[in-house]
PDB file of C-alpha atoms and ligand atoms in Angstrom:
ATOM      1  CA  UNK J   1      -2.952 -10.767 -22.637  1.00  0.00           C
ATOM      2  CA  UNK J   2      -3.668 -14.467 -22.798  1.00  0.00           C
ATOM      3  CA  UNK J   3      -5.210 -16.451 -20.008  1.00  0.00           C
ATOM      4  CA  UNK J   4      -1.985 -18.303 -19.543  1.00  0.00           C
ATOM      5  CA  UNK J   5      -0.286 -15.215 -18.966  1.00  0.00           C
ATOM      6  CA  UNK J   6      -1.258 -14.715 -15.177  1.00  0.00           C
ATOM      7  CA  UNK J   7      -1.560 -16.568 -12.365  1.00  0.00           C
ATOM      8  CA  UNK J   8      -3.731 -16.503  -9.451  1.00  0.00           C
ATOM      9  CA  UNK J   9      -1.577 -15.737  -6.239  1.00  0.00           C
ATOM     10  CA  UNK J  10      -4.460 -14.710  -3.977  1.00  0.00           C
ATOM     11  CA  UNK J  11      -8.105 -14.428  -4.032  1.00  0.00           C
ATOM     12  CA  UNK J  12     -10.368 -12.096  -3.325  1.00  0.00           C
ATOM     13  CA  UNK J  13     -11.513 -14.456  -0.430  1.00  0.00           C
ATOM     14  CA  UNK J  14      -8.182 -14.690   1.312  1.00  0.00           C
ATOM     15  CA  UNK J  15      -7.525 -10.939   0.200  1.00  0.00           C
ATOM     16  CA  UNK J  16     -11.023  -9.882   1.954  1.00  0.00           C
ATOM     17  CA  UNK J  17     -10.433 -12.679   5.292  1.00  0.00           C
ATOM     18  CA  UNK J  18      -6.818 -11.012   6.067  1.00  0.00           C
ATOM     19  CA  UNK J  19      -8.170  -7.219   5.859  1.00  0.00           C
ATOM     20  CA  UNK J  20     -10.479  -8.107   7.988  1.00  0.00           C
ATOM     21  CA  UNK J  21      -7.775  -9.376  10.726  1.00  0.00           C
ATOM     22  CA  UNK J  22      -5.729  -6.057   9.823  1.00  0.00           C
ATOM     23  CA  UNK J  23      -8.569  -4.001  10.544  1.00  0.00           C
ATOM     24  CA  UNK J  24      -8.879  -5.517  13.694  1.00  0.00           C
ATOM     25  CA  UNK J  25      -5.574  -4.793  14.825  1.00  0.00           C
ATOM     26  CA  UNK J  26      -5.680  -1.299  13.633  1.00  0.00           C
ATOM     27  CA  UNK J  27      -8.866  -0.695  15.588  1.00  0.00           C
ATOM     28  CA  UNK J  28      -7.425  -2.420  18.914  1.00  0.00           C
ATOM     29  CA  UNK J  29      -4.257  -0.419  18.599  1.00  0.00           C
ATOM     30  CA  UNK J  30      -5.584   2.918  17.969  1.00  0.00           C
ATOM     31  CA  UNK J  31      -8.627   2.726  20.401  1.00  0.00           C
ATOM     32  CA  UNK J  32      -8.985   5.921  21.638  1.00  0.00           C
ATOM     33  CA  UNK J  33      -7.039   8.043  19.385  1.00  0.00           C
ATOM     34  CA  UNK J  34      -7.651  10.302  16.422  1.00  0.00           C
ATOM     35  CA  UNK J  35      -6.827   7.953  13.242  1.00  0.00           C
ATOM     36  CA  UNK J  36      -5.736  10.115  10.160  1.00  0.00           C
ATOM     37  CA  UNK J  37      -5.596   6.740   7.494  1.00  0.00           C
ATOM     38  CA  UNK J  38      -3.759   8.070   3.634  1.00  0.00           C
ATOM     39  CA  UNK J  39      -3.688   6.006   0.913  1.00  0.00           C
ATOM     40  CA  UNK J  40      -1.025   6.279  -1.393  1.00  0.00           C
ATOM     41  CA  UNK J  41      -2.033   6.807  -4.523  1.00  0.00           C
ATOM     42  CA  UNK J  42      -3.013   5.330  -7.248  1.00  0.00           C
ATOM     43  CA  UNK J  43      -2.491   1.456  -6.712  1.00  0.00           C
ATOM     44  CA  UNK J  44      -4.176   2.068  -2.881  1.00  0.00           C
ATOM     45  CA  UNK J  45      -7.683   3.027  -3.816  1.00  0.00           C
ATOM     46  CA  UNK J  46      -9.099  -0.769  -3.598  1.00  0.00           C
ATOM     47  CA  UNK J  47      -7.115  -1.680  -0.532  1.00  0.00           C
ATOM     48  CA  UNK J  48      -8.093   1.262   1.152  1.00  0.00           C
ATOM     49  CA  UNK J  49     -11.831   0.894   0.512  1.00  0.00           C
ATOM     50  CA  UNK J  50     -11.988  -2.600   1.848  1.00  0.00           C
ATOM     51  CA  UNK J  51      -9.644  -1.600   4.508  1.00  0.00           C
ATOM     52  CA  UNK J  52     -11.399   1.447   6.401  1.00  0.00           C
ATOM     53  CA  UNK J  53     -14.478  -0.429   6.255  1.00  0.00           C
ATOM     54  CA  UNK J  54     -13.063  -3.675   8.137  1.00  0.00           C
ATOM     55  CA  UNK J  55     -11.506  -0.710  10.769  1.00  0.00           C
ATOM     56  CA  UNK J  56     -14.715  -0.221  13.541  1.00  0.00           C
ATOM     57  CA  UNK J  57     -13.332   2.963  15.425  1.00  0.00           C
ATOM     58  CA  UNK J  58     -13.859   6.642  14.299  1.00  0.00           C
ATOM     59  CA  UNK J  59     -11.296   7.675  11.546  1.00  0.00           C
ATOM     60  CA  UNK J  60     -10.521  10.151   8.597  1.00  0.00           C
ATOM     61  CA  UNK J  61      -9.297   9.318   5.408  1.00  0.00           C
ATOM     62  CA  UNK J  62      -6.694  11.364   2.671  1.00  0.00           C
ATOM     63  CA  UNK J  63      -4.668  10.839   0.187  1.00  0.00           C
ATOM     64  CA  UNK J  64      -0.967  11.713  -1.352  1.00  0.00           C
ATOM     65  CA  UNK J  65       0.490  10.769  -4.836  1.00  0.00           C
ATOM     66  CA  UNK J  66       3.594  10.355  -5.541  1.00  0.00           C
ATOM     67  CA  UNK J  67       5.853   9.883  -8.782  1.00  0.00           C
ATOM     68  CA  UNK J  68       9.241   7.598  -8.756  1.00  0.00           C
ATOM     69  CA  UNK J  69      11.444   8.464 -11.899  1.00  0.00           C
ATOM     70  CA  UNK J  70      12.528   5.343 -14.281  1.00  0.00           C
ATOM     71  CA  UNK J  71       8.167   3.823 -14.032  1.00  0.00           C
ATOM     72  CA  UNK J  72       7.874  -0.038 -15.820  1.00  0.00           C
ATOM     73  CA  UNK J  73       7.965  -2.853 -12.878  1.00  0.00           C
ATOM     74  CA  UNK J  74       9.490  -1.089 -10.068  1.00  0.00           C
ATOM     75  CA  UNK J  75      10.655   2.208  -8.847  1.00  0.00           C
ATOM     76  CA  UNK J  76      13.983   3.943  -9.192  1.00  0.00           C
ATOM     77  CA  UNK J  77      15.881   6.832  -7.639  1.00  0.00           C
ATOM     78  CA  UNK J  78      13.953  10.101  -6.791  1.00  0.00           C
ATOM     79  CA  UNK J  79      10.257  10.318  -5.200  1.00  0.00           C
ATOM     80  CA  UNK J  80       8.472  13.911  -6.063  1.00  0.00           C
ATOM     81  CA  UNK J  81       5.509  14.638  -4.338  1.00  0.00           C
ATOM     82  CA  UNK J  82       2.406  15.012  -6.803  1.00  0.00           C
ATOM     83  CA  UNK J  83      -0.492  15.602  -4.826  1.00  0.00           C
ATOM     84  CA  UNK J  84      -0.373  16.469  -0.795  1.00  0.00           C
ATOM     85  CA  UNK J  85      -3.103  15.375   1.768  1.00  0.00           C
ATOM     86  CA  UNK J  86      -5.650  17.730   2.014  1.00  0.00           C
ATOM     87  CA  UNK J  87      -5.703  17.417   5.826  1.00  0.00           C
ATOM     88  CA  UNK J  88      -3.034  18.740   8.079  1.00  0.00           C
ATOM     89  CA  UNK J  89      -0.302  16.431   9.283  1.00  0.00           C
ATOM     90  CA  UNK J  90       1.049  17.834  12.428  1.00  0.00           C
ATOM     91  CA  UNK J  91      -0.022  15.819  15.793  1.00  0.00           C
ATOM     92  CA  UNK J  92      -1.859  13.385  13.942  1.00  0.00           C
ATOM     93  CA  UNK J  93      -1.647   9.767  14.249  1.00  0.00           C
ATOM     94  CA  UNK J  94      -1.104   8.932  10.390  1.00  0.00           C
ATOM     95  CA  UNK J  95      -1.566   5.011   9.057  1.00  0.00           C
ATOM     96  CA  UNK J  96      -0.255   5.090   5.691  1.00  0.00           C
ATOM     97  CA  UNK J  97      -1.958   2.659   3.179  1.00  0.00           C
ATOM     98  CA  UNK J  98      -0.153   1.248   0.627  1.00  0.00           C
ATOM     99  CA  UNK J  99      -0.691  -1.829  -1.974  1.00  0.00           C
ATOM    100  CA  UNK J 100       3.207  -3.067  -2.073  1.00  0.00           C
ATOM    101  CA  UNK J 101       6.332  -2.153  -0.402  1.00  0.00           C
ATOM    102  CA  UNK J 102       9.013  -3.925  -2.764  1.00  0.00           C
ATOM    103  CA  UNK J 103      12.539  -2.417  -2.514  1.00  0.00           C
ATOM    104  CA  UNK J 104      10.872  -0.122   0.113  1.00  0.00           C
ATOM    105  CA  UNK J 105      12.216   3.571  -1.182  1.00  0.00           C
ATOM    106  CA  UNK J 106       8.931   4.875  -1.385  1.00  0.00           C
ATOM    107  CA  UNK J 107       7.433   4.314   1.640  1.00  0.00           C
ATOM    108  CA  UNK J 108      11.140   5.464   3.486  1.00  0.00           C
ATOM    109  CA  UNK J 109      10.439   8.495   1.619  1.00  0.00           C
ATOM    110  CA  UNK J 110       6.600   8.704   2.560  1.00  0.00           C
ATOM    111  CA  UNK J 111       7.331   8.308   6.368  1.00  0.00           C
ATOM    112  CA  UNK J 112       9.802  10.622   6.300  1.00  0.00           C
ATOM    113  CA  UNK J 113       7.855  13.221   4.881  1.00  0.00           C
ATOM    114  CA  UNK J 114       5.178  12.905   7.556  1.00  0.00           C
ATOM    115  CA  UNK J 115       7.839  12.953  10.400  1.00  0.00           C
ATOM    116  CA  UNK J 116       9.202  15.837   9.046  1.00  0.00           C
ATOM    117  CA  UNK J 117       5.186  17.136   8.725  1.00  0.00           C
ATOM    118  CA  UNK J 118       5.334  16.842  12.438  1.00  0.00           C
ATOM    119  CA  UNK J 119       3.009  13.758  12.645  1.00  0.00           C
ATOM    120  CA  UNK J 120       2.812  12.288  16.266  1.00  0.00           C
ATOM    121  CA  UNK J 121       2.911   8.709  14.701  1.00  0.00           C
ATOM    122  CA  UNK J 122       3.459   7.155  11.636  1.00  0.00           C
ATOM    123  CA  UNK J 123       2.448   3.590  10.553  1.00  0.00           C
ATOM    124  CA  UNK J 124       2.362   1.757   7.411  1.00  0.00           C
ATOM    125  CA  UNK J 125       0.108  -1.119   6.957  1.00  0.00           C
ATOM    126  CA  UNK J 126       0.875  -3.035   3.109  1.00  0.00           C
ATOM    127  CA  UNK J 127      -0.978  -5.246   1.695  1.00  0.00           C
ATOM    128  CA  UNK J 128       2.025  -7.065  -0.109  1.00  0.00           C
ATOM    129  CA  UNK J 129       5.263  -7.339   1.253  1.00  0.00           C
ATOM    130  CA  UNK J 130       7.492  -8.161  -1.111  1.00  0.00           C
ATOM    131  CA  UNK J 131      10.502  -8.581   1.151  1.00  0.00           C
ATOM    132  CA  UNK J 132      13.030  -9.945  -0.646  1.00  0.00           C
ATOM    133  CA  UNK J 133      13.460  -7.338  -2.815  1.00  0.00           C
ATOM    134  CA  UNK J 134      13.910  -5.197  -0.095  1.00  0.00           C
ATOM    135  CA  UNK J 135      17.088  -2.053  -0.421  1.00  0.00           C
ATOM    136  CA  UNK J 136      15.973   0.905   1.775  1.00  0.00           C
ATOM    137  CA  UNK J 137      14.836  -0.722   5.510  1.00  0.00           C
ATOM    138  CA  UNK J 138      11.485  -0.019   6.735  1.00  0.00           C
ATOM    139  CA  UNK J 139       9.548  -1.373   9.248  1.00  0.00           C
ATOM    140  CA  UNK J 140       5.950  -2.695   7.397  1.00  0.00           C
ATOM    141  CA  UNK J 141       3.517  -2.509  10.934  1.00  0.00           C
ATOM    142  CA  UNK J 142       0.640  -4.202   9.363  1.00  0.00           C
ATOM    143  CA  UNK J 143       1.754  -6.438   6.739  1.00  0.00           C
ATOM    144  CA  UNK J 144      -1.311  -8.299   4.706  1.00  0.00           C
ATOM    145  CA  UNK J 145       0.811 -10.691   3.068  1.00  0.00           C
ATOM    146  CA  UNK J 146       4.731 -12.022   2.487  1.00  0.00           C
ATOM    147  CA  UNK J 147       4.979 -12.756  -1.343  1.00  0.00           C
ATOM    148  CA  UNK J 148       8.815 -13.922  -2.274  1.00  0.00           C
ATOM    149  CA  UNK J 149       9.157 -12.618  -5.779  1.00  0.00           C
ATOM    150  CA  UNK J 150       7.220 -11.647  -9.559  1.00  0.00           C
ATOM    151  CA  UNK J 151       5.643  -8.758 -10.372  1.00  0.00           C
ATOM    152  CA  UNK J 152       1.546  -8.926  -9.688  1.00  0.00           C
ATOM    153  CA  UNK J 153      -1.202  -6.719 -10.912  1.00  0.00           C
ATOM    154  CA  UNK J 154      -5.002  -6.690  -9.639  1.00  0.00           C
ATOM    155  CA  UNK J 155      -6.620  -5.501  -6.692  1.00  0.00           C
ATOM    156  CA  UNK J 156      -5.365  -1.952  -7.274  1.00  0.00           C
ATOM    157  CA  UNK J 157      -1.700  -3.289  -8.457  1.00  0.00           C
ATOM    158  CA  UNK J 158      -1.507  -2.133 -12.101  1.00  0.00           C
ATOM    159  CA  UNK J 159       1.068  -2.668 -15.125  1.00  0.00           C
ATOM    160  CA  UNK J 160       1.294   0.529 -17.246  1.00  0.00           C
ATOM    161  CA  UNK J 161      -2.716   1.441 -15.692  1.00  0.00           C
ATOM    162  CA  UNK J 162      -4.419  -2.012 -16.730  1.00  0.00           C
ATOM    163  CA  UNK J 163      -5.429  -4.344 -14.554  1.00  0.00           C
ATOM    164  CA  UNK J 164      -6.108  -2.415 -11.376  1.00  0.00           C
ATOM    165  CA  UNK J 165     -10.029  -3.721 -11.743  1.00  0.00           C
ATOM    166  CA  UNK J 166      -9.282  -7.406 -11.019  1.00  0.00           C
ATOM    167  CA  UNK J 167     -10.975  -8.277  -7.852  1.00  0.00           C
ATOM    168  CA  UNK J 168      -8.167 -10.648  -7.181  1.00  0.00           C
ATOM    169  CA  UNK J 169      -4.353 -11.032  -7.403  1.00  0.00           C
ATOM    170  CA  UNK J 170      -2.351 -12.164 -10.069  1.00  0.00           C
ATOM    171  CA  UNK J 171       0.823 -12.713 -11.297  1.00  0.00           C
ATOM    172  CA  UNK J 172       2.096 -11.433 -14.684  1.00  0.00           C
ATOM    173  CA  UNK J 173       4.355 -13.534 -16.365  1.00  0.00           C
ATOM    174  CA  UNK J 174       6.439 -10.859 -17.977  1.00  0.00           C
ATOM    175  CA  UNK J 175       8.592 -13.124 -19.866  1.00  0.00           C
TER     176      UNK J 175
HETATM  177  P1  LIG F   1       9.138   0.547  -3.891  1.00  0.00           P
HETATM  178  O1  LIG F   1       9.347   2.030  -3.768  1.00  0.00           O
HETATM  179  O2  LIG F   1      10.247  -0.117  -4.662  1.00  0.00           O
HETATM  180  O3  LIG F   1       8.878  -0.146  -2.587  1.00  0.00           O
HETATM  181  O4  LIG F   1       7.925   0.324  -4.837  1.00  0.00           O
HETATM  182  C1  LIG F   1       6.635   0.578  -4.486  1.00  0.00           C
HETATM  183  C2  LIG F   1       5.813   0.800  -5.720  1.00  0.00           C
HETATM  184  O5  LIG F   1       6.319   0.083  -6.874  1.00  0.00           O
HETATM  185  C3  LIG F   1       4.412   0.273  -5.500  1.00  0.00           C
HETATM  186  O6  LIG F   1       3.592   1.246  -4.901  1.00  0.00           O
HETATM  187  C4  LIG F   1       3.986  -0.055  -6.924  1.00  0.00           C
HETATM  188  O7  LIG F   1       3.508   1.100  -7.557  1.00  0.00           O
HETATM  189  C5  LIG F   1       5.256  -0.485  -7.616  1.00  0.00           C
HETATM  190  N1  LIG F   1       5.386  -1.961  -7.626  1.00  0.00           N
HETATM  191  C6  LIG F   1       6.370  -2.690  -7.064  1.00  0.00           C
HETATM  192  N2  LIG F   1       6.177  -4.007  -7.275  1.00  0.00           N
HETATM  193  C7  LIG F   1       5.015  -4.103  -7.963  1.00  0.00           C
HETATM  194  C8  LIG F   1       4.249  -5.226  -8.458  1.00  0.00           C
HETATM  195  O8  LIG F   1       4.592  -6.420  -8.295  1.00  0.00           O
HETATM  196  N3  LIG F   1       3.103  -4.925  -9.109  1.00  0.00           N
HETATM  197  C9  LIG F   1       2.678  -3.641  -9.311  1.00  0.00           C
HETATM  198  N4  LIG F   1       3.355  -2.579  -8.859  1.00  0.00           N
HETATM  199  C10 LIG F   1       4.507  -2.806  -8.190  1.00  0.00           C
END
Protein backbone atom coordinates (compact mmCIF):
# COMPACT_ATOMS: atom_id res chain seq x y z
CA UNK A 1 0.00 0.00 0.00
CA UNK A 2 1.27 3.42 -0.95
CA UNK A 3 1.08 6.45 1.26
CA UNK A 4 -1.39 8.01 -1.09
CA UNK A 5 -3.57 5.21 -0.68
CA UNK A 6 -5.23 6.27 2.74
CA UNK A 7 -6.41 9.06 4.24
CA UNK A 8 -6.54 10.30 7.65
CA UNK A 9 -10.30 10.58 8.80
CA UNK A 10 -9.64 10.76 12.54
CA UNK A 11 -6.84 10.84 14.89
CA UNK A 12 -5.92 9.18 17.62
CA UNK A 13 -6.42 12.55 19.53
CA UNK A 14 -10.02 13.09 18.56
CA UNK A 15 -10.47 9.15 18.69
CA UNK A 16 -9.02 9.17 22.47
CA UNK A 17 -11.06 12.94 23.45
CA UNK A 18 -14.60 11.34 22.29
CA UNK A 19 -14.07 7.90 24.32
CA UNK A 20 -13.44 9.74 26.94
CA UNK A 21 -17.00 11.67 26.70
CA UNK A 22 -18.58 8.07 25.95
CA UNK A 23 -17.17 6.72 28.95
CA UNK A 24 -18.61 9.33 30.81
CA UNK A 25 -21.98 8.76 29.77
CA UNK A 26 -21.75 5.10 30.23
CA UNK A 27 -20.59 5.59 33.80
CA UNK A 28 -23.46 8.28 34.60
CA UNK A 29 -26.04 6.01 33.09
CA UNK A 30 -25.19 2.83 34.65
CA UNK A 31 -24.30 4.21 38.19
CA UNK A 32 -25.32 1.76 40.38
CA UNK A 33 -25.79 -1.23 38.34
CA UNK A 34 -23.88 -4.36 37.45
CA UNK A 35 -22.17 -3.46 33.90
CA UNK A 36 -21.48 -6.72 31.83
CA UNK A 37 -19.39 -4.61 28.71
CA UNK A 38 -18.66 -7.47 25.34
CA UNK A 39 -16.69 -6.59 22.68
CA UNK A 40 -17.38 -7.96 19.50
CA UNK A 41 -14.77 -9.52 18.14
CA UNK A 42 -12.09 -9.08 16.35
CA UNK A 43 -12.18 -5.36 15.04
CA UNK A 44 -13.33 -4.33 18.98
CA UNK A 45 -10.21 -5.22 20.87
CA UNK A 46 -8.62 -1.50 20.58
CA UNK A 47 -11.88 0.30 21.15
CA UNK A 48 -12.65 -1.69 23.96
CA UNK A 49 -9.31 -1.22 25.74
CA UNK A 50 -9.43 2.51 25.55
CA UNK A 51 -13.04 2.36 26.27
CA UNK A 52 -13.36 0.43 29.75
CA UNK A 53 -10.58 2.41 30.93
CA UNK A 54 -12.28 5.96 30.22
CA UNK A 55 -15.60 4.06 32.10
CA UNK A 56 -14.90 4.96 36.22
CA UNK A 57 -17.66 2.59 37.77
CA UNK A 58 -17.17 -1.17 38.60
CA UNK A 59 -17.63 -3.40 35.44
CA UNK A 60 -16.83 -6.86 33.76
CA UNK A 61 -15.68 -7.41 30.49
CA UNK A 62 -16.35 -10.58 27.66
CA UNK A 63 -16.30 -11.22 24.48
CA UNK A 64 -18.36 -12.96 21.39
CA UNK A 65 -17.18 -13.54 17.72
CA UNK A 66 -19.07 -13.73 15.13
CA UNK A 67 -18.75 -14.73 11.30
CA UNK A 68 -21.00 -12.94 8.39
CA UNK A 69 -20.91 -15.13 5.12
CA UNK A 70 -19.76 -13.25 1.69
CA UNK A 71 -16.30 -11.33 4.08
CA UNK A 72 -14.33 -8.41 1.67
CA UNK A 73 -15.74 -4.72 2.68
CA UNK A 74 -18.93 -5.44 4.29
CA UNK A 75 -21.13 -8.14 5.55
CA UNK A 76 -23.78 -10.20 3.83
CA UNK A 77 -26.68 -12.47 4.72
CA UNK A 78 -26.25 -14.98 7.66
CA UNK A 79 -24.42 -14.22 11.17
CA UNK A 80 -23.11 -17.68 12.94
CA UNK A 81 -22.01 -17.41 16.26
CA UNK A 82 -18.16 -18.38 16.63
CA UNK A 83 -17.24 -17.90 20.03
CA UNK A 84 -19.95 -17.20 23.06
CA UNK A 85 -19.23 -14.96 26.17
CA UNK A 86 -17.81 -16.79 28.77
CA UNK A 87 -20.06 -15.08 31.34
CA UNK A 88 -23.73 -15.71 31.69
CA UNK A 89 -26.19 -13.40 30.01
CA UNK A 90 -29.39 -13.65 31.83
CA UNK A 91 -30.30 -10.43 34.14
CA UNK A 92 -27.34 -8.70 33.16
CA UNK A 93 -27.09 -5.27 31.98
CA UNK A 94 -25.00 -5.99 28.66
CA UNK A 95 -23.17 -2.83 26.66
CA UNK A 96 -22.12 -4.29 23.52
CA UNK A 97 -18.86 -2.82 22.00
CA UNK A 98 -18.45 -2.65 18.60
CA UNK A 99 -15.93 -0.74 16.06
CA UNK A 100 -18.66 -0.01 13.10
CA UNK A 101 -22.25 -0.54 12.62
CA UNK A 102 -22.58 -0.05 8.67
CA UNK A 103 -25.70 -1.69 7.16
CA UNK A 104 -26.41 -2.66 10.83
CA UNK A 105 -27.27 -6.69 10.37
CA UNK A 106 -24.83 -7.64 12.75
CA UNK A 107 -25.44 -5.85 15.60
CA UNK A 108 -29.62 -6.58 14.96
CA UNK A 109 -28.44 -10.01 15.16
CA UNK A 110 -26.09 -9.47 18.30
CA UNK A 111 -28.93 -7.75 20.35
CA UNK A 112 -31.18 -10.15 19.55
CA UNK A 113 -29.24 -12.89 20.70
CA UNK A 114 -28.76 -11.34 24.13
CA UNK A 115 -32.57 -10.58 24.45
CA UNK A 116 -33.27 -13.88 23.66
CA UNK A 117 -30.20 -14.80 26.41
CA UNK A 118 -32.54 -13.15 28.80
CA UNK A 119 -30.36 -10.01 29.33
CA UNK A 120 -32.18 -7.28 31.45
CA UNK A 121 -30.70 -4.57 29.06
CA UNK A 122 -28.98 -4.34 26.04
CA UNK A 123 -26.94 -1.36 24.68
CA UNK A 124 -24.64 -0.83 21.91
CA UNK A 125 -22.14 1.87 22.01
CA UNK A 126 -20.05 2.12 18.18
CA UNK A 127 -17.39 3.82 17.60
CA UNK A 128 -18.29 4.52 13.82
CA UNK A 129 -21.58 4.97 12.63
CA UNK A 130 -21.71 4.62 9.30
CA UNK A 131 -25.35 5.56 8.84
CA UNK A 132 -25.97 5.90 5.52
CA UNK A 133 -25.40 2.64 4.65
CA UNK A 134 -27.78 1.64 7.01
CA UNK A 135 -30.56 -1.69 5.88
CA UNK A 136 -31.54 -3.49 9.14
CA UNK A 137 -32.68 -0.48 11.88
CA UNK A 138 -30.97 -0.34 15.08
CA UNK A 139 -30.79 2.04 17.58
CA UNK A 140 -26.66 2.92 18.09
CA UNK A 141 -26.98 4.31 22.14
CA UNK A 142 -23.52 5.56 22.27
CA UNK A 143 -22.39 6.53 18.97
CA UNK A 144 -18.47 7.79 18.83
CA UNK A 145 -18.70 9.18 15.52
CA UNK A 146 -21.15 9.80 12.19
CA UNK A 147 -18.86 9.02 9.12
CA UNK A 148 -21.06 9.37 5.65
CA UNK A 149 -19.38 6.82 3.46
CA UNK A 150 -15.73 4.70 2.39
CA UNK A 151 -14.50 1.89 3.82
CA UNK A 152 -11.73 2.70 6.81
CA UNK A 153 -9.23 0.48 8.46
CA UNK A 154 -7.08 1.30 11.74
CA UNK A 155 -7.84 1.47 15.22
CA UNK A 156 -9.05 -2.15 15.27
CA UNK A 157 -10.92 -1.72 11.68
CA UNK A 158 -9.03 -4.16 9.43
CA UNK A 159 -9.07 -5.05 5.52
CA UNK A 160 -8.47 -8.82 5.02
CA UNK A 161 -6.49 -8.68 8.94
CA UNK A 162 -3.96 -5.72 8.08
CA UNK A 163 -4.13 -2.66 9.42
CA UNK A 164 -5.88 -3.18 12.72
CA UNK A 165 -2.41 -1.73 14.48
CA UNK A 166 -2.81 1.87 13.23
CA UNK A 167 -3.31 4.02 16.19
CA UNK A 168 -5.49 6.18 14.06
CA UNK A 169 -8.23 6.08 11.38
CA UNK A 170 -7.95 5.93 7.87
CA UNK A 171 -9.55 5.67 4.83
CA UNK A 172 -8.67 3.09 2.12
CA UNK A 173 -9.03 4.18 -1.20
CA UNK A 174 -10.09 0.91 -2.70
CA UNK A 175 -10.21 2.08 -6.16
P1 LIG B 1 -22.73 -4.61 9.37
O1 LIG B 1 -23.21 -5.95 9.84
O2 LIG B 1 -23.00 -4.39 7.91
O3 LIG B 1 -23.21 -3.46 10.20
O4 LIG B 1 -21.17 -4.64 9.40
C1 LIG B 1 -20.44 -4.61 10.54
C2 LIG B 1 -19.08 -5.20 10.28
O5 LIG B 1 -18.64 -5.02 8.91
C3 LIG B 1 -18.05 -4.49 11.13
O6 LIG B 1 -17.95 -5.09 12.40
C4 LIG B 1 -16.79 -4.68 10.29
O7 LIG B 1 -16.22 -5.94 10.56
C5 LIG B 1 -17.27 -4.67 8.87
N1 LIG B 1 -17.12 -3.32 8.26
C6 LIG B 1 -18.10 -2.54 7.78
N2 LIG B 1 -17.60 -1.38 7.29
C7 LIG B 1 -16.27 -1.44 7.51
C8 LIG B 1 -15.19 -0.51 7.26
O8 LIG B 1 -15.35 0.61 6.74
N3 LIG B 1 -13.95 -0.92 7.63
C9 LIG B 1 -13.72 -2.14 8.21
N4 LIG B 1 -14.69 -3.02 8.47
C10 LIG B 1 -15.96 -2.67 8.13
Amino acid sequence: MHSTDKELVLSSTEIHDRIQELGKAIADDYQGKELVVIGVLKGAFVFMADLVRAISIPLSTDFIQVSSYGSGSSSSGEITLVTSPAQAIKEQHILLVEDIVDTGLTMRWLKQHFEKEGAASVRICSLIDKSERREHSITIDYPGFPISEGFLIGYGLDYDEKYRNLPAIYHLNLG
